[in-house]
Every structure is written in C-alpha cells, then in structure tokens.
C-alpha cells in the first residue's frame, strides 16, 4: 500500500468518525438536566417559518434537515476519499476531485471551529491535510 492510499484511508476514517458523531448527536435526546436546552428546543419546534410555495416548517425541522444534510455530505466525502485511495495513478480529473473534496473538508473544519467545537474541526481539518498531501505527493 502506497503513502497516498494510506493518507486517504486515514482521511476516510477521520471523516467517517466525524459523520458518526454528528449523526448520533443529531438524534440524541436532550438530557433532563439541560432544562434551558429543552425549553429552546420547544420554541424551535413551535416556531413555524413560511417557506416558498406555501410550505410551513418549524425551525426544528429546518435544523434537523440541515443536520441530516451535513451527515450525508460527510458520508459521501468519506466514501470519495476511500474510492480514490484505490486509484493507482492519479490522472488530472482524479486529482481535481481530490482537491475539491479536500477543500470541502477544510471549509467544514473552519466552520466547525468558528461555530461548533474543536473535535469535528480537528478531524475534518486533518482529513483535508491528508487529502491535500495525497494530491501533491509525487508518483514513484
């Protein structure tokens, strides 16, 4: 197994770990001692937002949909890292796809550090670094 493949499998593992944590966190129940969080959740569930075409959704529905979208994005990005790890020789299209994938992880890392907490930022940031490193490693 070459260094590119190892780096991309590490990136895959980091993204999958983040995806699993994010997905589990999305569906976890609010602990009973977190009264303020439970109250805020009730407000989100009862505040309706008029959307285009006459549809009304609660803020809670919108946040849930957004969270599920992030989990799907993480899963697909991880799979792309895994699939590319099996490519023996990178042609320009594979390299571009890897760079785009890595850039997406880098941006998610920045968003995570600004708006959430360090663990997903570290995992997605490292995945981006491993992805970029794989894209620029020279063929032997």
mmCIF file of C-alpha atoms in Angstrom:
data_model
loop_
_atom_site.group_PDB
_atom_site.id
_atom_site.type_symbol
_atom_site.label_atom_id
_atom_site.label_comp_id
_atom_site.label_asym_id
_atom_site.label_seq_id
_atom_site.Cartn_x
_atom_site.Cartn_y
_atom_site.Cartn_z
ATOM 1 C CA UNK A 1 0.000 0.000 0.000
ATOM 2 C CA UNK A 2 1.485 3.350 -1.018
ATOM 3 C CA UNK A 3 1.605 6.532 1.044
ATOM 4 C CA UNK A 4 -1.226 8.198 -0.914
ATOM 5 C CA UNK A 5 -3.513 5.274 -0.231
ATOM 6 C CA UNK A 6 -2.667 5.280 3.475
ATOM 7 C CA UNK A 7 -3.249 9.043 3.744
ATOM 8 C CA UNK A 8 -6.616 8.761 2.000
ATOM 9 C CA UNK A 9 -7.725 5.864 4.190
ATOM 10 C CA UNK A 10 -6.801 7.924 7.255
ATOM 11 C CA UNK A 11 -8.832 10.831 5.805
ATOM 12 C CA UNK A 12 -11.741 8.426 5.245
ATOM 13 C CA UNK A 13 -11.558 7.193 8.856
ATOM 14 C CA UNK A 14 -11.461 10.751 10.228
ATOM 15 C CA UNK A 15 -14.449 11.819 8.133
ATOM 16 C CA UNK A 16 -16.409 8.664 8.965
ATOM 17 C CA UNK A 17 -15.729 9.222 12.692
ATOM 18 C CA UNK A 18 -16.994 12.804 12.344
ATOM 19 C CA UNK A 19 -20.038 11.616 10.383
ATOM 20 C CA UNK A 20 -20.940 9.022 13.009
ATOM 21 C CA UNK A 21 -20.528 11.500 15.862
ATOM 22 C CA UNK A 22 -22.559 14.136 14.049
ATOM 23 C CA UNK A 23 -25.337 11.699 13.169
ATOM 24 C CA UNK A 24 -25.542 10.278 16.693
ATOM 25 C CA UNK A 25 -25.534 13.801 18.143
ATOM 26 C CA UNK A 26 -28.332 14.828 15.791
ATOM 27 C CA UNK A 27 -30.688 12.167 17.134
ATOM 28 C CA UNK A 28 -29.658 12.145 20.814
ATOM 29 C CA UNK A 29 -32.278 13.040 23.365
ATOM 30 C CA UNK A 30 -31.711 16.182 25.394
ATOM 31 C CA UNK A 31 -30.600 15.197 28.917
ATOM 32 C CA UNK A 32 -33.281 16.058 31.511
ATOM 33 C CA UNK A 33 -30.914 18.282 33.498
ATOM 34 C CA UNK A 34 -30.481 20.599 30.477
ATOM 35 C CA UNK A 35 -33.742 22.464 31.068
ATOM 36 C CA UNK A 36 -32.741 25.582 29.109
ATOM 37 C CA UNK A 37 -31.835 23.473 26.068
ATOM 38 C CA UNK A 38 -35.143 21.580 26.278
ATOM 39 C CA UNK A 39 -37.046 24.878 26.504
ATOM 40 C CA UNK A 40 -35.182 26.251 23.487
ATOM 41 C CA UNK A 41 -35.990 23.050 21.578
ATOM 42 C CA UNK A 42 -39.692 23.505 22.349
ATOM 43 C CA UNK A 43 -39.553 27.060 20.989
ATOM 44 C CA UNK A 44 -37.855 25.791 17.815
ATOM 45 C CA UNK A 45 -40.484 23.069 17.391
ATOM 46 C CA UNK A 46 -43.335 25.557 17.789
ATOM 47 C CA UNK A 47 -41.970 28.408 15.673
ATOM 48 C CA UNK A 48 -43.167 27.995 12.108
ATOM 49 C CA UNK A 49 -41.335 29.501 9.159
ATOM 50 C CA UNK A 50 -43.214 30.217 5.915
ATOM 51 C CA UNK A 51 -41.213 28.776 3.040
ATOM 52 C CA UNK A 52 -41.754 29.235 -0.702
ATOM 53 C CA UNK A 53 -44.727 27.557 -2.350
ATOM 54 C CA UNK A 54 -46.901 27.816 0.770
ATOM 55 C CA UNK A 55 -44.993 25.276 2.850
ATOM 56 C CA UNK A 56 -44.517 25.941 6.564
ATOM 57 C CA UNK A 57 -41.797 24.183 8.563
ATOM 58 C CA UNK A 58 -40.659 24.624 12.129
ATOM 59 C CA UNK A 59 -37.160 25.848 12.903
ATOM 60 C CA UNK A 60 -36.570 22.408 14.456
ATOM 61 C CA UNK A 61 -37.468 20.728 11.133
ATOM 62 C CA UNK A 62 -35.143 23.066 9.246
ATOM 63 C CA UNK A 63 -32.266 22.397 11.672
ATOM 64 C CA UNK A 64 -32.891 18.637 11.533
ATOM 65 C CA UNK A 65 -32.839 18.702 7.726
ATOM 66 C CA UNK A 66 -29.635 20.721 7.799
ATOM 67 C CA UNK A 67 -28.023 18.285 10.248
ATOM 68 C CA UNK A 68 -29.001 15.289 8.131
ATOM 69 C CA UNK A 69 -27.591 17.070 5.057
ATOM 70 C CA UNK A 70 -24.252 17.559 6.831
ATOM 71 C CA UNK A 71 -24.174 13.869 7.790
ATOM 72 C CA UNK A 72 -24.864 12.861 4.180
ATOM 73 C CA UNK A 73 -22.154 15.258 2.932
ATOM 74 C CA UNK A 74 -19.640 13.825 5.410
ATOM 75 C CA UNK A 75 -20.511 10.251 4.438
ATOM 76 C CA UNK A 76 -20.201 10.916 0.696
ATOM 77 C CA UNK A 77 -16.958 12.858 1.151
ATOM 78 C CA UNK A 78 -15.514 9.996 3.189
ATOM 79 C CA UNK A 79 -16.536 7.475 0.535
ATOM 80 C CA UNK A 80 -14.858 9.602 -2.138
ATOM 81 C CA UNK A 81 -11.611 9.560 -0.110
ATOM 82 C CA UNK A 82 -11.927 5.769 0.197
ATOM 83 C CA UNK A 83 -12.631 5.236 -3.511
ATOM 84 C CA UNK A 84 -9.726 7.464 -4.556
ATOM 85 C CA UNK A 85 -7.432 5.559 -2.160
ATOM 86 C CA UNK A 86 -7.730 2.588 -4.517
ATOM 87 C CA UNK A 87 -6.638 4.528 -7.610
ATOM 88 C CA UNK A 88 -3.099 3.527 -8.600
ATOM 89 C CA UNK A 89 -2.211 6.552 -10.744
ATOM 90 C CA UNK A 90 -3.900 9.935 -10.378
ATOM 91 C CA UNK A 91 -4.977 11.435 -13.671
ATOM 92 C CA UNK A 92 -5.856 15.172 -13.695
ATOM 93 C CA UNK A 93 -9.567 14.521 -13.080
ATOM 94 C CA UNK A 94 -8.914 12.350 -10.013
ATOM 95 C CA UNK A 95 -6.507 14.965 -8.656
ATOM 96 C CA UNK A 96 -9.099 17.733 -9.188
ATOM 97 C CA UNK A 97 -11.788 15.664 -7.458
ATOM 98 C CA UNK A 98 -9.429 15.028 -4.549
ATOM 99 C CA UNK A 99 -8.583 18.738 -4.286
ATOM 100 C CA UNK A 100 -12.279 19.699 -4.307
ATOM 101 C CA UNK A 101 -13.048 17.052 -1.684
ATOM 102 C CA UNK A 102 -10.155 18.221 0.493
ATOM 103 C CA UNK A 103 -11.155 21.873 0.100
ATOM 104 C CA UNK A 104 -14.683 20.992 1.238
ATOM 105 C CA UNK A 105 -13.269 19.338 4.350
ATOM 106 C CA UNK A 106 -11.014 22.341 5.018
ATOM 107 C CA UNK A 107 -14.000 24.701 4.814
ATOM 108 C CA UNK A 108 -16.067 22.454 7.081
ATOM 109 C CA UNK A 109 -13.166 22.495 9.542
ATOM 110 C CA UNK A 110 -13.130 26.305 9.571
ATOM 111 C CA UNK A 111 -16.912 26.425 10.062
ATOM 112 C CA UNK A 112 -16.662 23.853 12.866
ATOM 113 C CA UNK A 113 -14.020 25.804 14.768
ATOM 114 C CA UNK A 114 -15.934 29.080 14.375
ATOM 115 C CA UNK A 115 -19.434 27.844 15.204
ATOM 116 C CA UNK A 116 -19.221 24.474 16.952
ATOM 117 C CA UNK A 117 -16.425 22.784 18.885
ATOM 118 C CA UNK A 118 -12.857 21.566 18.321
ATOM 119 C CA UNK A 119 -13.221 17.795 17.769
ATOM 120 C CA UNK A 120 -15.014 17.919 14.386
ATOM 121 C CA UNK A 121 -12.773 20.811 13.361
ATOM 122 C CA UNK A 122 -9.658 18.780 14.142
ATOM 123 C CA UNK A 123 -10.941 15.635 12.392
ATOM 124 C CA UNK A 124 -12.115 17.389 9.229
ATOM 125 C CA UNK A 125 -9.027 19.613 9.214
ATOM 126 C CA UNK A 126 -6.718 16.603 9.404
ATOM 127 C CA UNK A 127 -8.748 14.846 6.700
ATOM 128 C CA UNK A 128 -8.238 17.905 4.494
ATOM 129 C CA UNK A 129 -4.489 17.902 5.186
ATOM 130 C CA UNK A 130 -4.211 14.194 4.336
ATOM 131 C CA UNK A 131 -6.287 14.749 1.187
ATOM 132 C CA UNK A 132 -4.173 17.685 0.028
ATOM 133 C CA UNK A 133 -0.967 15.796 0.840
ATOM 134 C CA UNK A 134 -2.154 12.844 -1.253
ATOM 135 C CA UNK A 135 -2.961 15.119 -4.169
ATOM 136 C CA UNK A 136 0.524 16.615 -4.171
ATOM 137 C CA UNK A 137 2.652 13.559 -3.402
ATOM 138 C CA UNK A 138 4.770 12.713 -6.416
ATOM 139 C CA UNK A 139 4.379 9.370 -8.136
ATOM 140 C CA UNK A 140 7.222 6.901 -7.625
#
